[in-house]
PDB file of C-alpha atoms in Angstrom:
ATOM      1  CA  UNK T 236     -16.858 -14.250 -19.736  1.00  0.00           C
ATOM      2  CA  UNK T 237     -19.491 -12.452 -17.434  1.00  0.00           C
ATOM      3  CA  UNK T 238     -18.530 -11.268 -14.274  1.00  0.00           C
ATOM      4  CA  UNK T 239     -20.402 -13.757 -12.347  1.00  0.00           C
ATOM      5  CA  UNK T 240     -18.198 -16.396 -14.025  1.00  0.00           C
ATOM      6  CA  UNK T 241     -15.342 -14.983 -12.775  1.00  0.00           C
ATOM      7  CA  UNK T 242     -13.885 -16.865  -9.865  1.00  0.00           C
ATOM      8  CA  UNK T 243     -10.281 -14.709  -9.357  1.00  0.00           C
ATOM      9  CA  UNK T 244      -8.779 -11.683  -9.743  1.00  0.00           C
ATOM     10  CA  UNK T 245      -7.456 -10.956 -13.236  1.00  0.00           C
ATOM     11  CA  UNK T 246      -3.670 -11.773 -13.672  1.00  0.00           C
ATOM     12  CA  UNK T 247      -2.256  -8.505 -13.722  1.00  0.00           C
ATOM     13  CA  UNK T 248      -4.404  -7.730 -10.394  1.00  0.00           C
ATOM     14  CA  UNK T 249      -2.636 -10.509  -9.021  1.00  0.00           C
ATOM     15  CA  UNK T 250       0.449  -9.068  -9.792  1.00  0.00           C
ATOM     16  CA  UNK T 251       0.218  -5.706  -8.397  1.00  0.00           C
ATOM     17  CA  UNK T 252      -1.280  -7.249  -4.939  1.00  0.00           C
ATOM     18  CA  UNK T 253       1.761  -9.170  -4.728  1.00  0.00           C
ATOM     19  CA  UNK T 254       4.349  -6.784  -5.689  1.00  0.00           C
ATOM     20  CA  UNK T 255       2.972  -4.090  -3.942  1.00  0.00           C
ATOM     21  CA  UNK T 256       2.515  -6.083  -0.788  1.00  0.00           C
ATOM     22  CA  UNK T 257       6.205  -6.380  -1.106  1.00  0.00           C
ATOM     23  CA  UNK T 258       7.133  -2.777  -2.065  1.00  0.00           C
ATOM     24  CA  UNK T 259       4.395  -1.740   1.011  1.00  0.00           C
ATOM     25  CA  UNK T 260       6.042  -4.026   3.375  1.00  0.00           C
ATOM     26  CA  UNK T 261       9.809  -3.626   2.911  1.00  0.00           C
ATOM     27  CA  UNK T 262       9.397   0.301   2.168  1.00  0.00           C
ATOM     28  CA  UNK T 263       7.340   0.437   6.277  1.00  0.00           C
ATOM     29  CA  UNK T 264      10.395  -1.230   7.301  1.00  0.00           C
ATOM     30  CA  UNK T 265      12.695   1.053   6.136  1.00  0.00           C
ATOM     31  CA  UNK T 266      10.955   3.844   6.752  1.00  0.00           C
ATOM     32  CA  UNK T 267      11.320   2.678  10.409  1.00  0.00           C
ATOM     33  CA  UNK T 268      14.638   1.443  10.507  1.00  0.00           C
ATOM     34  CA  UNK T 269      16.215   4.355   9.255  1.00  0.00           C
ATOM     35  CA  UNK T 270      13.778   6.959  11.155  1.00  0.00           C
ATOM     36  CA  UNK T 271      15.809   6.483  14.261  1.00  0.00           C
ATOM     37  CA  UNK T 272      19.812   6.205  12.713  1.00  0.00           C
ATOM     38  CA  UNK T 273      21.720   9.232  13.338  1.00  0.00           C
ATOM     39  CA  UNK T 274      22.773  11.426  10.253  1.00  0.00           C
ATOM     40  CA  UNK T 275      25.068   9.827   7.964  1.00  0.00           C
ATOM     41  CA  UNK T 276      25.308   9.196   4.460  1.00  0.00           C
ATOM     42  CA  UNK T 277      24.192   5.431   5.115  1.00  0.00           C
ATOM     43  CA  UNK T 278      21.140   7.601   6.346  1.00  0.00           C
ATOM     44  CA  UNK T 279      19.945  10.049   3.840  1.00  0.00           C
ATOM     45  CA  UNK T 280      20.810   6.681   1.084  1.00  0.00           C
ATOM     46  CA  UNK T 281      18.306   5.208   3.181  1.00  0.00           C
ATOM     47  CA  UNK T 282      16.087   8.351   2.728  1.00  0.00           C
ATOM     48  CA  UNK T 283      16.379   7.797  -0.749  1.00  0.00           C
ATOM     49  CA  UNK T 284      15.417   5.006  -1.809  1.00  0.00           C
ATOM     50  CA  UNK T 285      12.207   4.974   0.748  1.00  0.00           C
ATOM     51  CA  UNK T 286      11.403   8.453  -1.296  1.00  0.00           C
ATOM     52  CA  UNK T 287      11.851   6.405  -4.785  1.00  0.00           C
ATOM     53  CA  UNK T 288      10.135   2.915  -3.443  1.00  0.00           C
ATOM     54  CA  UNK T 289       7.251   5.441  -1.808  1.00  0.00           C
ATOM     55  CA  UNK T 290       6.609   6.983  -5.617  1.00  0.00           C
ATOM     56  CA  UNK T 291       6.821   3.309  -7.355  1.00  0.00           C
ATOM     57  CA  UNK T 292       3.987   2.539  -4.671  1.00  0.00           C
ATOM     58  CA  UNK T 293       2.566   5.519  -5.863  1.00  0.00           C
ATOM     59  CA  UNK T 294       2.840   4.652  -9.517  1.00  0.00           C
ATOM     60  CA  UNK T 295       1.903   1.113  -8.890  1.00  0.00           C
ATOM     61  CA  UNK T 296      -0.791   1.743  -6.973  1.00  0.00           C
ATOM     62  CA  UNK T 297      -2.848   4.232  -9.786  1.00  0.00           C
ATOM     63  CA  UNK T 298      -1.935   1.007 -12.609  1.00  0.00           C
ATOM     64  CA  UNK T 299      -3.686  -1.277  -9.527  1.00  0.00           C
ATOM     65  CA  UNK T 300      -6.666   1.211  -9.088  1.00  0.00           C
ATOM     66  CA  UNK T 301      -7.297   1.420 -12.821  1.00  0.00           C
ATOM     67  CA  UNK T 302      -6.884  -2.507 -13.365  1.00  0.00           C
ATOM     68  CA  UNK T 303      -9.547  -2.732 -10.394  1.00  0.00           C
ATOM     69  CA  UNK T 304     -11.726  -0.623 -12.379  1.00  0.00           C
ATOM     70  CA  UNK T 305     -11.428  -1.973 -15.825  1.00  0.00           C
ATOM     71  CA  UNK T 306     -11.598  -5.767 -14.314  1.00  0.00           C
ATOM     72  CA  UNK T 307     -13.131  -5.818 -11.287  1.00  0.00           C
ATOM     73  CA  UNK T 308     -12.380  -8.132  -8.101  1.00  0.00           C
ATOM     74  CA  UNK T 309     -14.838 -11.389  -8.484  1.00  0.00           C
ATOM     75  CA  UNK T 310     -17.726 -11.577  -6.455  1.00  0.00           C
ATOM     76  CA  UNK T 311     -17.118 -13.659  -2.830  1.00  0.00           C
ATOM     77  CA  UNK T 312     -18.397 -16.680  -3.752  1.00  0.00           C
ATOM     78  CA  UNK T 313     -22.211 -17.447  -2.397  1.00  0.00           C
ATOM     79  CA  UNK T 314     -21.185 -20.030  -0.011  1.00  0.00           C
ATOM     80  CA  UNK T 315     -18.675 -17.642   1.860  1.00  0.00           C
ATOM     81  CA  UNK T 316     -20.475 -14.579   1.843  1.00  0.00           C
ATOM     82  CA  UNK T 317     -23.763 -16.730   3.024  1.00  0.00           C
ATOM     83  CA  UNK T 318     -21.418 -17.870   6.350  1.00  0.00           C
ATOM     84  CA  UNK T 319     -19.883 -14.416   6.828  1.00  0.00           C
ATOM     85  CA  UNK T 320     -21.590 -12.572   9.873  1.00  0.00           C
ATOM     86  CA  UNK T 321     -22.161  -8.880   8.852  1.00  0.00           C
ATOM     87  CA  UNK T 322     -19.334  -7.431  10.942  1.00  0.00           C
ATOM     88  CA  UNK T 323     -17.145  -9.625   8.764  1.00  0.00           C
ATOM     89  CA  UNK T 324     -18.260  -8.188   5.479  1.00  0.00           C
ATOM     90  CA  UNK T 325     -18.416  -4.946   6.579  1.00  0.00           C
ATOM     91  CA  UNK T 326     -14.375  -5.550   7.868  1.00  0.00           C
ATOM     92  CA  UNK T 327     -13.438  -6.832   4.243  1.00  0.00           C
ATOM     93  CA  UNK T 328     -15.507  -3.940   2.687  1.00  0.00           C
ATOM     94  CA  UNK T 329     -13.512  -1.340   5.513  1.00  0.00           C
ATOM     95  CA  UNK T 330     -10.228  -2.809   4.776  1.00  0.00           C
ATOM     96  CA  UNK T 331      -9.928  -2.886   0.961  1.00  0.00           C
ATOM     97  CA  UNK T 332     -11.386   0.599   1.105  1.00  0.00           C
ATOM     98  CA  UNK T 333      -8.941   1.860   3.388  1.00  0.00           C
ATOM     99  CA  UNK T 334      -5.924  -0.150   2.328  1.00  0.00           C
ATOM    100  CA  UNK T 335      -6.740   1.748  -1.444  1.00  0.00           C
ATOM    101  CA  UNK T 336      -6.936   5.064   0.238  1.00  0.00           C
ATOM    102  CA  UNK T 337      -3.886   4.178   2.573  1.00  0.00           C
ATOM    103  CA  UNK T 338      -1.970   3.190  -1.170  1.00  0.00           C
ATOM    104  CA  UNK T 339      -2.399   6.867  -1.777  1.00  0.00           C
ATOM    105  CA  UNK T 340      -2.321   8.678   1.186  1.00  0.00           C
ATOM    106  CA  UNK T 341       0.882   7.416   2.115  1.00  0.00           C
ATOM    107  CA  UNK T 342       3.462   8.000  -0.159  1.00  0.00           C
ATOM    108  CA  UNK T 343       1.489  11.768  -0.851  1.00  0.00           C
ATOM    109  CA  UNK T 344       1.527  12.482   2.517  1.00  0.00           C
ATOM    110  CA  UNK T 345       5.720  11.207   2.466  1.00  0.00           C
ATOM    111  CA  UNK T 346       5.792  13.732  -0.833  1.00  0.00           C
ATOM    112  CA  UNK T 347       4.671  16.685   0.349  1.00  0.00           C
ATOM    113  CA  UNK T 348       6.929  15.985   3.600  1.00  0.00           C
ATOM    114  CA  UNK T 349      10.023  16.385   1.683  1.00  0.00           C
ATOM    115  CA  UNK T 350       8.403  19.369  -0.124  1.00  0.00           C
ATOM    116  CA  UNK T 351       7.859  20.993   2.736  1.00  0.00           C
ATOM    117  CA  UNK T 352      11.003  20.113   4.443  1.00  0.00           C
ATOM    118  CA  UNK T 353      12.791  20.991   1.483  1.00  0.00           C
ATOM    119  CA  UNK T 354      14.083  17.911   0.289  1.00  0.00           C
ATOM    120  CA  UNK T 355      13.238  16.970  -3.192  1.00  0.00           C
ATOM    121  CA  UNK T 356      12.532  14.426  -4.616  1.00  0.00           C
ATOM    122  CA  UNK T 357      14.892  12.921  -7.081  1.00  0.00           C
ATOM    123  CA  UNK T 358      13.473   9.674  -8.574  1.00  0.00           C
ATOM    124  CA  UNK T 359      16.650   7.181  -8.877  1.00  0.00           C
ATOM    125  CA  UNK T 360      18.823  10.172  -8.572  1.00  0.00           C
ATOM    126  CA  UNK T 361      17.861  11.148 -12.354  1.00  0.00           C
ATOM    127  CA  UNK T 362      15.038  13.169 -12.550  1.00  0.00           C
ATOM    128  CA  UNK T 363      13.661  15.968  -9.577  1.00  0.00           C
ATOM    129  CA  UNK T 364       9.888  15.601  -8.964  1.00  0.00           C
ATOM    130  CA  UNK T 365       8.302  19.055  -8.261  1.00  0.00           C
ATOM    131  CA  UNK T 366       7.047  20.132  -4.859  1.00  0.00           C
ATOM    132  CA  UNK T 367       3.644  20.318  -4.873  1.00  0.00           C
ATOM    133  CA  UNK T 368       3.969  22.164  -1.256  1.00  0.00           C
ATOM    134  CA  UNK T 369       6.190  25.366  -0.649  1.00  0.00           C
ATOM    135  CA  UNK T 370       9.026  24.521   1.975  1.00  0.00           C
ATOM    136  CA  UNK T 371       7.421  25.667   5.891  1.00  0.00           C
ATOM    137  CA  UNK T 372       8.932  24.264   8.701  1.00  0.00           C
ATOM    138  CA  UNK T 373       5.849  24.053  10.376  1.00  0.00           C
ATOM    139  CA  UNK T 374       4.121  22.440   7.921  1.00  0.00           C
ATOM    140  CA  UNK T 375       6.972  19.797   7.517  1.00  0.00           C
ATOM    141  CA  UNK T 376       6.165  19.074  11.214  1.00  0.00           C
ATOM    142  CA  UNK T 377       2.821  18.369  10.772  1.00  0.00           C
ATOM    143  CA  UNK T 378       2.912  16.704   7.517  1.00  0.00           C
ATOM    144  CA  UNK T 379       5.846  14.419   9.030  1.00  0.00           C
ATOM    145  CA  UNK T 380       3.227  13.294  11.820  1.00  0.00           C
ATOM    146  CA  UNK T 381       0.336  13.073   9.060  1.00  0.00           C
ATOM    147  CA  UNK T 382       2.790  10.879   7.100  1.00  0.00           C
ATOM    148  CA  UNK T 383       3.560   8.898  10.102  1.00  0.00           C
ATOM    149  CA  UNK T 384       0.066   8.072  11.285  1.00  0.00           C
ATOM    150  CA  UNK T 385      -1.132   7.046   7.618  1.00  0.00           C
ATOM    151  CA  UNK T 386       2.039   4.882   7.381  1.00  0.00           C
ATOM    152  CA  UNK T 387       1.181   2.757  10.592  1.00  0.00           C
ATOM    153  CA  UNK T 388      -2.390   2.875  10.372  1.00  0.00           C
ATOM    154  CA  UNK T 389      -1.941   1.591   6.686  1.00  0.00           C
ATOM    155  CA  UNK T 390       0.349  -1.172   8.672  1.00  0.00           C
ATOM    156  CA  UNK T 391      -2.155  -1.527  10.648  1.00  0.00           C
ATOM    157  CA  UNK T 392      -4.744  -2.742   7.735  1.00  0.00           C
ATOM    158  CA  UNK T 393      -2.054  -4.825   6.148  1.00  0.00           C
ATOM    159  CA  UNK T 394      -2.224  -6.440   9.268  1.00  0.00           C
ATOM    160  CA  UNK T 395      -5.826  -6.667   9.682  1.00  0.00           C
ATOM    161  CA  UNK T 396      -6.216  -8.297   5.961  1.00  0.00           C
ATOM    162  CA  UNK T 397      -3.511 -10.617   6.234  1.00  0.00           C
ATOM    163  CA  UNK T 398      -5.441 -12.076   9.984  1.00  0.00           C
ATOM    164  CA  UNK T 399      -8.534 -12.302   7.203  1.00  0.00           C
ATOM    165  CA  UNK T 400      -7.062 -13.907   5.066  1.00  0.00           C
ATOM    166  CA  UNK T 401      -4.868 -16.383   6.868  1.00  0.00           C
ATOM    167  CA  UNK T 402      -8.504 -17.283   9.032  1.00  0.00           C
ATOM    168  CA  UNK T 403      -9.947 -18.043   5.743  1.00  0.00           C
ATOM    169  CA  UNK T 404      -6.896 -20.466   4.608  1.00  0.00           C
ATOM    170  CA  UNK T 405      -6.204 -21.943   8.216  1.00  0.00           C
ATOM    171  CA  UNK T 406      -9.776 -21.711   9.585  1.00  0.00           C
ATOM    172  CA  UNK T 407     -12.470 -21.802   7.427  1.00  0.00           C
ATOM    173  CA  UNK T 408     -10.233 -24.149   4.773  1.00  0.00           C
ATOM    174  CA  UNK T 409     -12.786 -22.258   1.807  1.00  0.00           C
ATOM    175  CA  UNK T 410     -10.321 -21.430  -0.647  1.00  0.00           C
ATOM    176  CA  UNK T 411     -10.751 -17.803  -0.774  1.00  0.00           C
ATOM    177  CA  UNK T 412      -7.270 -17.309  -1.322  1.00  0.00           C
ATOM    178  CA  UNK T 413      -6.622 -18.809  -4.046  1.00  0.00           C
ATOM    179  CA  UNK T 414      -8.993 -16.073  -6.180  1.00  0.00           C
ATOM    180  CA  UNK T 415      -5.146 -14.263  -5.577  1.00  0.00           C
ATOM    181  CA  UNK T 416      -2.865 -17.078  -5.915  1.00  0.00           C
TER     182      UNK T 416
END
């Protein structure tokens, strides 16, 4: 089937959107909630599992990248991209663009935190990752406010692309959604 004939995302693509949505989702969460909790061991549990949940988004996200690239996303279909003003395209072009870099950016920037802070990462309490940064307080500080700031603007752009899409289901009633359903 050509690429023009293709009206949704391939299957797998739909999978990894959805189950990284929820990984992305519930892992911001934590990563706030426990952010403010005093030290405990409920606390660096919590650490934990946002470290291991951080690398699956990692992992998942290089699967979704490659899927992307060997099936790419449909074409909008002519009759929505003909009523989209071009701030609108350019917003869907911004977002996917940045949510991909964000998908990346993130759990690095979380990673070579903990390097630097000198907490390592043990994936499901199994197997030690290796620093890719030597431990420096100072640059723990600054990679903890790098990590921060990619982590909300990346909730930011979740944000952003579920307004788009919702406007296109409640609003515009075109059935874009459903290329992900």
């Amino acid at each position: 089937m050509s690429q023009a004939n293709v009206t949704r995302y391939h299957p797998l693509a739909r999978a990894l959107h959805w189950v990284l949505a929820l990984a992305i989702v519930g892992n911001f969460i934590l990563g706030v909630y426990m952010s403010d909790l005093p030290f405990s061991p409920a606390r660096l549990q919590y650490y934990s599992w946002h470290k291991w949940a951080g690398v699956m988004v990692l992992a998942f996200s290089a699967v979704r990248l490659v899927v992307r690239l060997v099936f790419p996303p449909p074409p909008l279909p002519l009759n929505i991209e003909a009523a989209m003003p071009a701030w609108q395209k350019l917003a869907h072009h911004a977002t996917h663009a940045g949510l991909y870099l964000a998908f990346f950016a993130v759990p690095l920037t979380g990673w070579a935190f903990s390097s630097a802070a000198g907490f390592p990462i043990v994936l499901f309490g199994l197997w030690q990752l290796p620093d890719f940064v030597p431990v420096s307080e100072s640059l723990a500080d600054v990679l903890k406010e790098v990590h921060e700031i990619a982590a909300f603007s990346m909730a930011a752009l979740v944000l952003l692309h579920v307004a788009g899409a919702i406007k296109h289901q409640v609003i515009d009633r075109d059935g874009l959604m459903s290329r992900m359903k």
